[in-house]
mmCIF file of C-alpha atoms in Angstrom:
data_model
loop_
_atom_site.group_PDB
_atom_site.id
_atom_site.type_symbol
_atom_site.label_atom_id
_atom_site.label_comp_id
_atom_site.label_asym_id
_atom_site.label_seq_id
_atom_site.Cartn_x
_atom_site.Cartn_y
_atom_site.Cartn_z
ATOM 1 C CA MET A 1 117.553 66.812 54.098
ATOM 2 C CA ALA A 2 118.305 69.912 55.990
ATOM 3 C CA GLU A 3 116.924 73.003 54.536
ATOM 4 C CA ILE A 4 119.326 75.695 53.370
ATOM 5 C CA ASN A 5 119.271 78.684 55.875
ATOM 6 C CA VAL A 6 119.713 82.865 54.530
ATOM 7 C CA THR A 7 123.037 82.708 56.247
ATOM 8 C CA ASP A 8 124.160 78.414 55.054
ATOM 9 C CA VAL A 9 124.713 79.965 50.465
ATOM 10 C CA MET A 10 126.435 82.601 48.879
ATOM 11 C CA LEU A 11 125.360 84.733 45.323
ATOM 12 C CA GLY A 12 125.736 81.277 42.458
ATOM 13 C CA ASP A 13 125.353 78.834 44.909
ATOM 14 C CA TRP A 14 122.362 75.482 43.443
ATOM 15 C CA VAL A 15 119.877 74.763 45.735
ATOM 16 C CA LEU A 16 116.888 72.487 45.635
ATOM 17 C CA TYR A 17 113.796 74.137 46.211
ATOM 18 C CA GLU A 18 109.746 72.513 46.722
ATOM 19 C CA HIS A 19 107.079 74.140 45.485
ATOM 20 C CA LYS A 20 104.536 73.591 48.024
ATOM 21 C CA ASN A 21 100.380 73.154 47.606
ATOM 22 C CA SER A 22 98.106 74.885 50.785
ATOM 23 C CA ARG A 23 97.768 71.351 52.074
ATOM 24 C CA GLY A 24 102.118 71.488 52.578
ATOM 25 C CA GLU A 25 102.034 68.533 49.379
ATOM 26 C CA THR A 26 105.173 68.138 47.344
ATOM 27 C CA VAL A 27 104.092 70.115 43.880
ATOM 28 C CA SER A 28 107.523 70.915 41.191
ATOM 29 C CA ILE A 29 111.285 71.033 42.244
ATOM 30 C CA HIS A 30 113.308 72.974 40.560
ATOM 31 C CA CYS A 31 117.061 73.442 40.715
ATOM 32 C CA LEU A 32 117.538 76.976 41.351
ATOM 33 C CA LYS A 33 120.471 79.582 41.187
ATOM 34 C CA VAL A 34 120.426 82.335 44.124
ATOM 35 C CA GLU A 35 120.142 85.553 42.758
ATOM 36 C CA ASN A 36 119.926 87.485 46.281
ATOM 37 C CA ILE A 37 119.704 87.372 49.719
ATOM 38 C CA THR A 38 118.058 88.695 52.465
ATOM 39 C CA LYS A 39 117.916 88.447 55.924
ATOM 40 C CA ASP A 40 115.441 86.158 55.683
ATOM 41 C CA SER A 41 114.531 84.995 52.221
ATOM 42 C CA LEU A 42 116.564 83.908 49.261
ATOM 43 C CA CYS A 43 115.598 85.218 44.692
ATOM 44 C CA MET A 44 116.613 82.465 43.023
ATOM 45 C CA ARG A 45 115.881 81.589 39.653
ATOM 46 C CA SER A 46 117.041 79.136 36.332
ATOM 47 C CA GLY A 47 116.174 79.852 32.600
ATOM 48 C CA ASP A 48 112.130 81.954 32.776
ATOM 49 C CA TYR A 49 112.119 80.565 36.814
ATOM 50 C CA TRP A 50 112.488 83.246 39.406
ATOM 51 C CA ARG A 51 111.577 83.003 43.073
ATOM 52 C CA VAL A 52 111.651 84.832 46.317
ATOM 53 C CA GLN A 53 111.254 82.576 49.484
ATOM 54 C CA LYS A 54 111.452 83.260 53.153
ATOM 55 C CA THR A 55 113.350 80.938 54.536
ATOM 56 C CA GLY A 56 112.253 78.218 57.492
ATOM 57 C CA LEU A 57 109.676 77.254 55.435
ATOM 58 C CA GLY A 58 110.783 73.742 54.500
ATOM 59 C CA MET A 59 110.919 74.618 51.102
ATOM 60 C CA VAL A 60 114.494 74.746 50.188
ATOM 61 C CA LYS A 61 117.499 72.914 50.853
ATOM 62 C CA PRO A 62 120.835 72.109 49.784
ATOM 63 C CA ILE A 63 121.465 69.649 46.221
ATOM 64 C CA PRO A 64 123.058 66.440 47.764
ATOM 65 C CA LEU A 65 127.117 65.564 45.458
ATOM 66 C CA THR A 66 126.882 62.806 43.209
ATOM 67 C CA GLY A 67 128.776 61.155 41.015
ATOM 68 C CA GLU A 68 126.335 61.860 38.321
ATOM 69 C CA ILE A 69 127.645 65.956 39.601
ATOM 70 C CA LEU A 70 130.923 65.431 39.457
ATOM 71 C CA GLU A 71 131.732 63.855 35.693
ATOM 72 C CA LYS A 72 129.585 66.836 34.372
ATOM 73 C CA ASN A 73 131.661 69.160 35.810
ATOM 74 C CA GLY A 74 135.118 67.481 34.905
ATOM 75 C CA PHE A 75 135.715 65.399 37.251
ATOM 76 C CA GLU A 76 136.543 61.632 37.130
ATOM 77 C CA GLU A 77 136.482 58.352 38.058
ATOM 78 C CA LEU A 78 139.212 56.928 39.336
ATOM 79 C CA MET A 79 138.161 53.084 41.169
ATOM 80 C CA SER A 80 134.546 53.032 42.001
ATOM 81 C CA GLU A 81 134.979 49.177 42.156
ATOM 82 C CA GLY A 82 137.127 47.997 45.093
ATOM 83 C CA LYS A 83 138.166 48.748 48.452
ATOM 84 C CA GLY A 84 141.530 51.098 47.643
ATOM 85 C CA VAL A 85 143.988 53.078 50.020
ATOM 86 C CA ALA A 86 144.851 56.676 49.703
ATOM 87 C CA ALA A 87 147.589 58.384 51.349
ATOM 88 C CA MET A 88 146.553 61.655 53.453
ATOM 89 C CA PHE A 89 148.652 63.768 55.065
ATOM 90 C CA GLY A 90 150.247 60.826 56.095
ATOM 91 C CA ARG A 91 147.381 58.418 57.179
ATOM 92 C CA LYS A 92 146.104 56.423 55.210
ATOM 93 C CA VAL A 93 142.109 56.940 54.457
ATOM 94 C CA GLU A 94 140.343 53.332 53.202
ATOM 95 C CA HIS A 95 137.541 54.476 50.087
ATOM 96 C CA THR A 96 135.368 52.553 47.626
ATOM 97 C CA GLY A 97 135.641 55.347 44.966
ATOM 98 C CA VAL A 98 136.786 57.935 44.073
ATOM 99 C CA TRP A 99 136.551 60.980 40.980
ATOM 100 C CA MET A 100 138.972 63.780 40.676
ATOM 101 C CA TYR A 101 139.225 66.975 38.850
ATOM 102 C CA CYS A 102 142.797 68.095 37.365
ATOM 103 C CA ILE A 103 142.058 71.755 37.192
ATOM 104 C CA PRO A 104 143.194 73.311 33.808
ATOM 105 C CA ASP A 105 146.825 74.539 33.071
ATOM 106 C CA THR A 106 147.932 74.128 36.413
ATOM 107 C CA PHE A 107 149.374 70.677 38.426
ATOM 108 C CA ASP A 108 146.843 71.284 41.481
ATOM 109 C CA SER A 109 143.521 68.340 41.594
ATOM 110 C CA ILE A 110 140.674 68.267 43.965
ATOM 111 C CA SER A 111 139.680 64.817 44.753
ATOM 112 C CA TYR A 112 136.367 63.286 46.342
ATOM 113 C CA ILE A 113 135.462 60.207 47.941
ATOM 114 C CA PRO A 114 132.120 60.285 48.403
ATOM 115 C CA GLU A 115 131.646 57.199 50.746
ATOM 116 C CA ARG A 116 133.232 59.508 53.387
ATOM 117 C CA LYS A 117 132.517 63.139 52.088
ATOM 118 C CA LEU A 118 135.370 64.236 51.884
ATOM 119 C CA LEU A 119 137.569 66.629 49.373
ATOM 120 C CA HIS A 120 140.864 66.760 48.981
ATOM 121 C CA LEU A 121 142.661 69.431 47.529
ATOM 122 C CA LYS A 122 146.360 70.165 46.323
ATOM 123 C CA VAL A 123 147.468 73.264 44.954
ATOM 124 C CA MET A 124 150.758 72.983 44.184
ATOM 125 C CA GLU A 125 152.277 76.444 43.325
ATOM 126 C CA GLY A 126 152.672 77.422 46.988
ATOM 127 C CA GLY A 127 152.402 73.608 48.306
ATOM 128 C CA ILE A 128 148.986 73.947 49.345
ATOM 129 C CA THR A 129 146.997 70.515 50.659
ATOM 130 C CA ASP A 130 143.738 70.584 52.322
ATOM 131 C CA LEU A 131 140.867 68.858 53.321
ATOM 132 C CA HIS A 132 136.972 69.257 53.465
ATOM 133 C CA ASN A 133 134.422 67.539 54.192
ATOM 134 C CA LEU A 134 131.646 68.138 52.019
ATOM 135 C CA GLN A 135 128.022 66.074 51.027
ATOM 136 C CA TYR A 136 126.213 69.353 48.942
ATOM 137 C CA VAL A 137 127.058 70.939 45.529
ATOM 138 C CA HIS A 138 127.536 74.585 46.990
ATOM 139 C CA GLU A 139 129.637 73.262 48.900
ATOM 140 C CA LEU A 140 131.686 72.478 46.646
ATOM 141 C CA GLN A 141 131.068 76.161 45.227
ATOM 142 C CA HIS A 142 132.448 77.930 48.007
ATOM 143 C CA ILE A 143 135.214 75.287 48.543
ATOM 144 C CA LEU A 144 136.819 76.306 44.645
ATOM 145 C CA ARG A 145 135.612 79.824 45.387
ATOM 146 C CA LEU A 146 137.377 79.655 48.399
ATOM 147 C CA PHE A 147 140.669 78.415 46.614
ATOM 148 C CA GLY A 148 140.618 80.771 43.211
ATOM 149 C CA ILE A 149 139.073 78.603 40.523
ATOM 150 C CA GLU A 150 136.641 79.734 38.848
ATOM 151 C CA LYS A 151 134.020 77.708 38.154
ATOM 152 C CA GLU A 152 130.976 77.579 37.007
ATOM 153 C CA ILE A 153 128.802 73.830 38.791
ATOM 154 C CA ILE A 154 126.806 71.972 35.760
ATOM 155 C CA LEU A 155 123.451 70.335 36.759
#
């Protein structure tokens, strides 16, 4: 899994921190939220656990986006077995599963096809529809913020 760099994250992003001993062996793994960013370090926390870590040492990594995380955050699995076809921008995309999140109090939706690491954002007002390739939690957080969707991600 790739390492996170300071230019990859924003305040509030979730990352994976691997605490390593002096021999480079992983001692513990924590999901932490980025609280501060400097030119070469991240300050992260979860509850009472805080960590300031220089990047480039292989200890801060992205959290893979999974069906379990999507479900915890209000996405519903529309199809899990067999092949299906989604029509996006006039072309057909084959897939084996789709997760959808309907944005409260709107007709807007976010669909995610894990097999293809493809996110489809549909905003009815203004007719915006957009496709994004993503595979990590912090990337989903960035897309939501970009479109003004204030959603606290639950891990």
